[in-house]
Short mmCIF file of C-alpha atoms in Angstrom, two decimals:
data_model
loop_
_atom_site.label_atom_id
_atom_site.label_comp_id
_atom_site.label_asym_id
_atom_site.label_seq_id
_atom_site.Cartn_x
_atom_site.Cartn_y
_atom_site.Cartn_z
CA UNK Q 329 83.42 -184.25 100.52
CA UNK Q 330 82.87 -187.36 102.11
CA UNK Q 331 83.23 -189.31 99.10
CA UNK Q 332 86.13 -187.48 98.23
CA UNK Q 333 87.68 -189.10 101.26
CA UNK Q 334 86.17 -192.61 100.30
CA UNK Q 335 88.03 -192.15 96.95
CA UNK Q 336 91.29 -191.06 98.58
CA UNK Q 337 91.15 -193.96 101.09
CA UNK Q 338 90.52 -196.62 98.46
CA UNK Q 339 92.96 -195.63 95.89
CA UNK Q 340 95.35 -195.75 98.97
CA UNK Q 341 94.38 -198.97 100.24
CA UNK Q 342 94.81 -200.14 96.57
CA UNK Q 343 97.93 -198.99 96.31
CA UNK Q 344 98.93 -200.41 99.24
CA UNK Q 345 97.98 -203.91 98.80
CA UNK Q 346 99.95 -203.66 94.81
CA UNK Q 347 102.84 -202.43 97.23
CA UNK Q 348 102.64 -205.32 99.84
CA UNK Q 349 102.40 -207.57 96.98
CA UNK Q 350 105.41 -206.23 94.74
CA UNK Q 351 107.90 -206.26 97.85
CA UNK Q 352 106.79 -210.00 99.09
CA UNK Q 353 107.25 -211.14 95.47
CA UNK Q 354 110.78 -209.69 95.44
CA UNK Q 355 111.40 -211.13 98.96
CA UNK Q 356 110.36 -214.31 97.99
CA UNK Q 357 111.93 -214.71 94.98
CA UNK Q 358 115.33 -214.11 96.55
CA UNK Q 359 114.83 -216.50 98.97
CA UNK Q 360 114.20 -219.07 97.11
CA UNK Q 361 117.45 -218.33 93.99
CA UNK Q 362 118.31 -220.02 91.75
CA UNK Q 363 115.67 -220.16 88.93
CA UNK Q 364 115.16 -223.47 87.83
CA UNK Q 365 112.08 -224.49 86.39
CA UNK Q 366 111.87 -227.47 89.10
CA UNK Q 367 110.01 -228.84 92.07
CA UNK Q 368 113.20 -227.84 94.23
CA UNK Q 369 112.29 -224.11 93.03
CA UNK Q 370 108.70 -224.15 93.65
CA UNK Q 371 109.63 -225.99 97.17
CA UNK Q 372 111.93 -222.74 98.26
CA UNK Q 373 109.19 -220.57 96.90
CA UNK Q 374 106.24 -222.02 98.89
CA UNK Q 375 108.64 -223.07 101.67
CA UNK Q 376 108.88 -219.46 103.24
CA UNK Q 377 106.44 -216.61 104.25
CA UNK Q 378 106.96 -214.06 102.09
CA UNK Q 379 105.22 -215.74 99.10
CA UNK Q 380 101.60 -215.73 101.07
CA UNK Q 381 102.51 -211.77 101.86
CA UNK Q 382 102.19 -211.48 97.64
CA UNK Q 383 98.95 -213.71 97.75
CA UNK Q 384 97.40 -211.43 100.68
CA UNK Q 385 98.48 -207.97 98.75
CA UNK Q 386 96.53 -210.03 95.65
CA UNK Q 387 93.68 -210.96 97.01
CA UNK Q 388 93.31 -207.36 98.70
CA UNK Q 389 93.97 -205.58 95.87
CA UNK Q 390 91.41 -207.57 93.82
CA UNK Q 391 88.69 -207.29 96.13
CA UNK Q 392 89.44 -202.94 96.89
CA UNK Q 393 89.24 -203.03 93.36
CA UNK Q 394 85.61 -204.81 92.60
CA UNK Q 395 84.77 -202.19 95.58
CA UNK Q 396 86.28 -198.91 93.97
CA UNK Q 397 85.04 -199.84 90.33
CA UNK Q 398 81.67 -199.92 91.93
CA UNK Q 399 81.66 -196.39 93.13
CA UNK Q 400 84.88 -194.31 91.83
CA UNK Q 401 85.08 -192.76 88.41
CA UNK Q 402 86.93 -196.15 85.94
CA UNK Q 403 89.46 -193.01 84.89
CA UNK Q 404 91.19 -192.25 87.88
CA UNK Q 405 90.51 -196.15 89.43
CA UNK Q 406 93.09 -196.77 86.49
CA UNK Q 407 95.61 -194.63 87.00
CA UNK Q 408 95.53 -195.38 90.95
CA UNK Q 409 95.71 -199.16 90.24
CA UNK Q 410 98.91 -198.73 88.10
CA UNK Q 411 100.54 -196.11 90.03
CA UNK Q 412 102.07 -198.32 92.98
CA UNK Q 413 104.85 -197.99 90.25
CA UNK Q 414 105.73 -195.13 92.32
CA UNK Q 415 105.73 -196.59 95.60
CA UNK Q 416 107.17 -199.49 95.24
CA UNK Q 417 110.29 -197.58 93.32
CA UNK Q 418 110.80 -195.87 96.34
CA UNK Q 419 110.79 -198.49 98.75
CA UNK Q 420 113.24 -200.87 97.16
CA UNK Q 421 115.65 -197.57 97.40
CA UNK Q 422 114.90 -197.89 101.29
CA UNK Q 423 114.39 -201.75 101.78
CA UNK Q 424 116.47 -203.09 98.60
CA UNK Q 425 118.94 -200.63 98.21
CA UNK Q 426 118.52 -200.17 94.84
CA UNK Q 427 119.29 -196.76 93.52
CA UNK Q 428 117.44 -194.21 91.30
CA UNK Q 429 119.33 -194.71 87.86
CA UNK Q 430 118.44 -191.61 85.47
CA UNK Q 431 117.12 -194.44 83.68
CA UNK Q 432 114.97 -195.49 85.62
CA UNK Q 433 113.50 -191.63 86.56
CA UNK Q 434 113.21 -190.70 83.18
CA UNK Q 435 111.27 -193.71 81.98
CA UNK Q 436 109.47 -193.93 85.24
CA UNK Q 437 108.32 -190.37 84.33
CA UNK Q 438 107.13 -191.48 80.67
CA UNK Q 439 105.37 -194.21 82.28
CA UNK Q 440 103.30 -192.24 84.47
CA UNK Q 441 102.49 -189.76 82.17
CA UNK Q 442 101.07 -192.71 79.99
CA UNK Q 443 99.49 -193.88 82.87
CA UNK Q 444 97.70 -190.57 83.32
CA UNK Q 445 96.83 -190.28 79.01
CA UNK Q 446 95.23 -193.81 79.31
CA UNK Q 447 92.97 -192.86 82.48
CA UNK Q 448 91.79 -189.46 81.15
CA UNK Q 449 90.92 -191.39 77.90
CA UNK Q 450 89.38 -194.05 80.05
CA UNK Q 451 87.54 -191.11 82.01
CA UNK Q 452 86.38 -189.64 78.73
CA UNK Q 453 85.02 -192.59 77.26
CA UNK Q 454 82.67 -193.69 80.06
CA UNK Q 455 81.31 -190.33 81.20
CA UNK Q 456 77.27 -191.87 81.68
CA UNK Q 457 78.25 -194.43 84.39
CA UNK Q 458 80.66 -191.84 86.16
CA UNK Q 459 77.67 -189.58 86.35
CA UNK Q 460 75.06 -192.07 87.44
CA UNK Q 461 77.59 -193.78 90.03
CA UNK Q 462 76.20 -193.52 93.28
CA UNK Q 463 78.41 -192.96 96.13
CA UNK D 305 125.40 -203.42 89.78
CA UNK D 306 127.97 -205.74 88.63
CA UNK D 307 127.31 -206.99 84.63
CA UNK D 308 125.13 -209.71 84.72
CA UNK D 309 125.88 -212.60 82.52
CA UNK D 310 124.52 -212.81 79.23
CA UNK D 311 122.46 -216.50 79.69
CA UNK D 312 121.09 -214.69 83.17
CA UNK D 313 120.03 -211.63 80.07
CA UNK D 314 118.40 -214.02 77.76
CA UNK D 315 116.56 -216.21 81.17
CA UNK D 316 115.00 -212.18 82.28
CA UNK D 317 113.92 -211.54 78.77
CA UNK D 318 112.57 -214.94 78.37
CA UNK D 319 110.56 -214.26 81.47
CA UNK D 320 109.25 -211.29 81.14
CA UNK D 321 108.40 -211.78 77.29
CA UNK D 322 106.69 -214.87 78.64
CA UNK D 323 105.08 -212.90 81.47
CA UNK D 324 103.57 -210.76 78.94
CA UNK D 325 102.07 -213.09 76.98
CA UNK D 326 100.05 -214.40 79.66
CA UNK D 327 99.12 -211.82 81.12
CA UNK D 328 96.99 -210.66 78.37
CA UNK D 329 96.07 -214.41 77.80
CA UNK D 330 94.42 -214.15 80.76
CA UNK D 331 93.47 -211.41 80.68
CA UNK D 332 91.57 -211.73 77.45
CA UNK D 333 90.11 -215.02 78.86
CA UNK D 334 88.57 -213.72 81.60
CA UNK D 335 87.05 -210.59 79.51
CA UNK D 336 85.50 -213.68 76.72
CA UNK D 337 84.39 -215.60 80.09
CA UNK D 338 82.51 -212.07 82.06
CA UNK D 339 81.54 -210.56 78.34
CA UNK D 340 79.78 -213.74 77.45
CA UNK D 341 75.65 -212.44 76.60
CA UNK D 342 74.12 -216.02 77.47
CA UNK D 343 75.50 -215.84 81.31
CA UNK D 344 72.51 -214.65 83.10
CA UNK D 345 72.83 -213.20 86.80
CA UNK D 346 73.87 -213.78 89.63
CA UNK D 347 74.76 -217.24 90.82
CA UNK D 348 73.23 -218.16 87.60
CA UNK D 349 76.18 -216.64 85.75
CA UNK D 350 78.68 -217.95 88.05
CA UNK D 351 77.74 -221.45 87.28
CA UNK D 352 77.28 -220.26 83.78
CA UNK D 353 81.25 -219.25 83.48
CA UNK D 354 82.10 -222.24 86.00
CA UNK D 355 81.17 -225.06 83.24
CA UNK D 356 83.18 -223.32 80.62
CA UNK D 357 86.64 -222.67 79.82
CA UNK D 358 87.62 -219.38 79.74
CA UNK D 359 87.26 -218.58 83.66
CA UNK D 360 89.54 -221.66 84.42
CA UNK D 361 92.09 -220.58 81.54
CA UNK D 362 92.56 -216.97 83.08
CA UNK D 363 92.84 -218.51 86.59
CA UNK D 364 95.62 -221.01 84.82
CA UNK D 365 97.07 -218.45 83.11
CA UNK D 366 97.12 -215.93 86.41
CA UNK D 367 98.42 -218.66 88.52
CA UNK D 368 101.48 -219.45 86.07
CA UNK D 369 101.89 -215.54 86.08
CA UNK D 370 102.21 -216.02 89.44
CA UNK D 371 105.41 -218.06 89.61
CA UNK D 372 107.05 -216.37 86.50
CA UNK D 373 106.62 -212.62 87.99
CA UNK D 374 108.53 -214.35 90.58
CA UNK D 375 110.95 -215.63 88.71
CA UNK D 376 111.36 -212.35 87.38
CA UNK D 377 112.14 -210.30 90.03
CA UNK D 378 114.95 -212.38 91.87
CA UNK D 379 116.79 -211.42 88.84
CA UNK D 380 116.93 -207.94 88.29
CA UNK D 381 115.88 -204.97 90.66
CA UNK D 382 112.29 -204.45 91.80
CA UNK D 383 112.03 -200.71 90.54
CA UNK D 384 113.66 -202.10 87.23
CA UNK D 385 110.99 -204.90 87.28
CA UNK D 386 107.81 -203.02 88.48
CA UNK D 387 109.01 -200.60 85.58
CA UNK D 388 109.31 -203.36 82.87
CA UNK D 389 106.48 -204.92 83.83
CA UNK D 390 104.31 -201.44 82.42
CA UNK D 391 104.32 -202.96 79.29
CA UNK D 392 101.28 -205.32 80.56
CA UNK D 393 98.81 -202.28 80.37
CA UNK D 394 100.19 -201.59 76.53
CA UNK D 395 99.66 -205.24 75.60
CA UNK D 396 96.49 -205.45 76.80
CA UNK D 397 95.08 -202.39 74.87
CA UNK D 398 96.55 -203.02 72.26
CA UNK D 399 95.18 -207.45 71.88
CA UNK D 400 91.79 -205.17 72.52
CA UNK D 401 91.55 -203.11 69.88
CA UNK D 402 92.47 -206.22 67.25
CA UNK D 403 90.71 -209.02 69.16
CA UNK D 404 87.60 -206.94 70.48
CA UNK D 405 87.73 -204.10 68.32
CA UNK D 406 88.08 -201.95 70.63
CA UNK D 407 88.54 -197.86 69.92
CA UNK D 408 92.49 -196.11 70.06
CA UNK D 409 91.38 -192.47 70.46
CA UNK D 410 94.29 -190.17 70.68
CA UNK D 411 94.90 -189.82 74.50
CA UNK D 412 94.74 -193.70 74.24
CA UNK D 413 97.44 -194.05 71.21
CA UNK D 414 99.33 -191.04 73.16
CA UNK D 415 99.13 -193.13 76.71
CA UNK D 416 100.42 -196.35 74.77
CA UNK D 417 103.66 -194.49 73.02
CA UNK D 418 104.74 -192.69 76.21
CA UNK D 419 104.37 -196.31 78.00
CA UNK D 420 106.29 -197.98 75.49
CA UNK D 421 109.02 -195.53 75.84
CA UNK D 422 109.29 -195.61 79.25
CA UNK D 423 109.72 -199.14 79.01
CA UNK D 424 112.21 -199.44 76.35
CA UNK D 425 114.12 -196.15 78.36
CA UNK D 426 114.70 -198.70 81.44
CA UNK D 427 115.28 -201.99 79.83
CA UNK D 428 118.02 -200.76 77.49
CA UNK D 429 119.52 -198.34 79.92
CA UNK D 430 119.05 -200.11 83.15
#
């Protein structure tokens, strides 16, 4: 049960971190409009916090990761580490005001239902290690 | 959301083609720079990948990622974007299976199609 919890907590943490990162990207980014491909552009994006936000959800997800693949099960590792899709859909509704096109639902359901396909298969294919794994 | 413009369009296509692409350049780089037999252990393999290319071409690659993800996403929505951006996991399996040989078993092929379409559902219907 206990490493249930370790599982739950990591994937969360994960998640989290993919989150912070996502949002700080789109923060920084639209601080720092236009595009150009120039030194004025890199300027605005270096020139403000958010963009260090995106390098702290980086380096945090990188290093949860090296921990979970370690000690969870490479399926669901995979489908946690892709699934901040979700969360980060919903906050831009709350912190972006974007809105929840039909679009957007329907494909983010296909997504995550390939998401899912492509961690059992993972799951499947590396059944020795998950076994051995120790917690 | 008003219409955007068609150069802004052809600029978000551009970039997230282009953020493909290097993605699974680096991607690949770092799997022929961790998969390589000759490393050795430990510190010994660090130094080992540290005196040749591939490590420092996925950390270039990664690092221009960086800035064009950026790019990216000032242009069009962040759910639209985080969305899009699925199509990483497809390219990647996909440059594996020709570059690495790597197996498509069903649930994998099945994973890659419903991907795909969930992709091409948001970027032509927004």
């Amino acid at each position: 049960m206990r490493r249930g919890y370790f599982y739950l907590f990591g994937f969360l943490l994960l998640m989290g971190f993919d989150t912070l990162a996502q949002v700080s990207f789109k923060y920084a980014g639209t601080q720092a409009l236009p595009v150009s491909a120039s030194l004025a552009w890199l300027l605005r994006v270096f020139g403000q916090p958010w963009v260090y936000g995106a390098v702290i959800g980086y380096i945090g997800a990188f290093f949860t990761w090296m921990t979970l693949l370690k000690h969870a099960p490479i399926g669901p590792a995979f489908a946690a580490s892709h699934l901040e899709v979700v969360s980060v859909m919903l906050l831009s509704v709350w912190l972006f005001d974007e809105h929840l096109t039909t679009p957007r639902v329907l494909g983010a359901i296909a997504i995550i239902a390939g998401i899912v396909c492509l961690g059992l298969a993972e799951s499947r294919e590396h059944v020795p290690e998950t076994d051995s794994a120790p917690a | 959301m008003p219409a955007p413009t068609t150069a802004i369009t052809h600029l978000v296509a551009g970039l997230w083609l282009f953020n493909v692409l290097i993605d699974t350049g680096g991607q690949l780089a770092f799997k022929a720079a961790a998969g390589d037999p000759d490393a050795g252990d430990g510190l010994a393999r660090w130094k080992h990948m540290a005196s040749r290319p591939w490590l420092w071409l996925g950390v270039g690659c990664y690092a221009i990622e960086f800035l064009v993800w950026i790019a990216f996403l000032s242009l069009i929505p962040l759910s639209e974007g985080v969305l899009l951006g699925s199509i990483n996991i497809v390219a990647i399996m996909v440059a594996g299976r020709f570059l690495f040989g790597e197996k498509l078993t069903r649930l994998r092929v099945a994973g890659i199609v419903l991907v795909t379409l969930g992709v091409a559902i948001v970027g032509l219907g927004g």
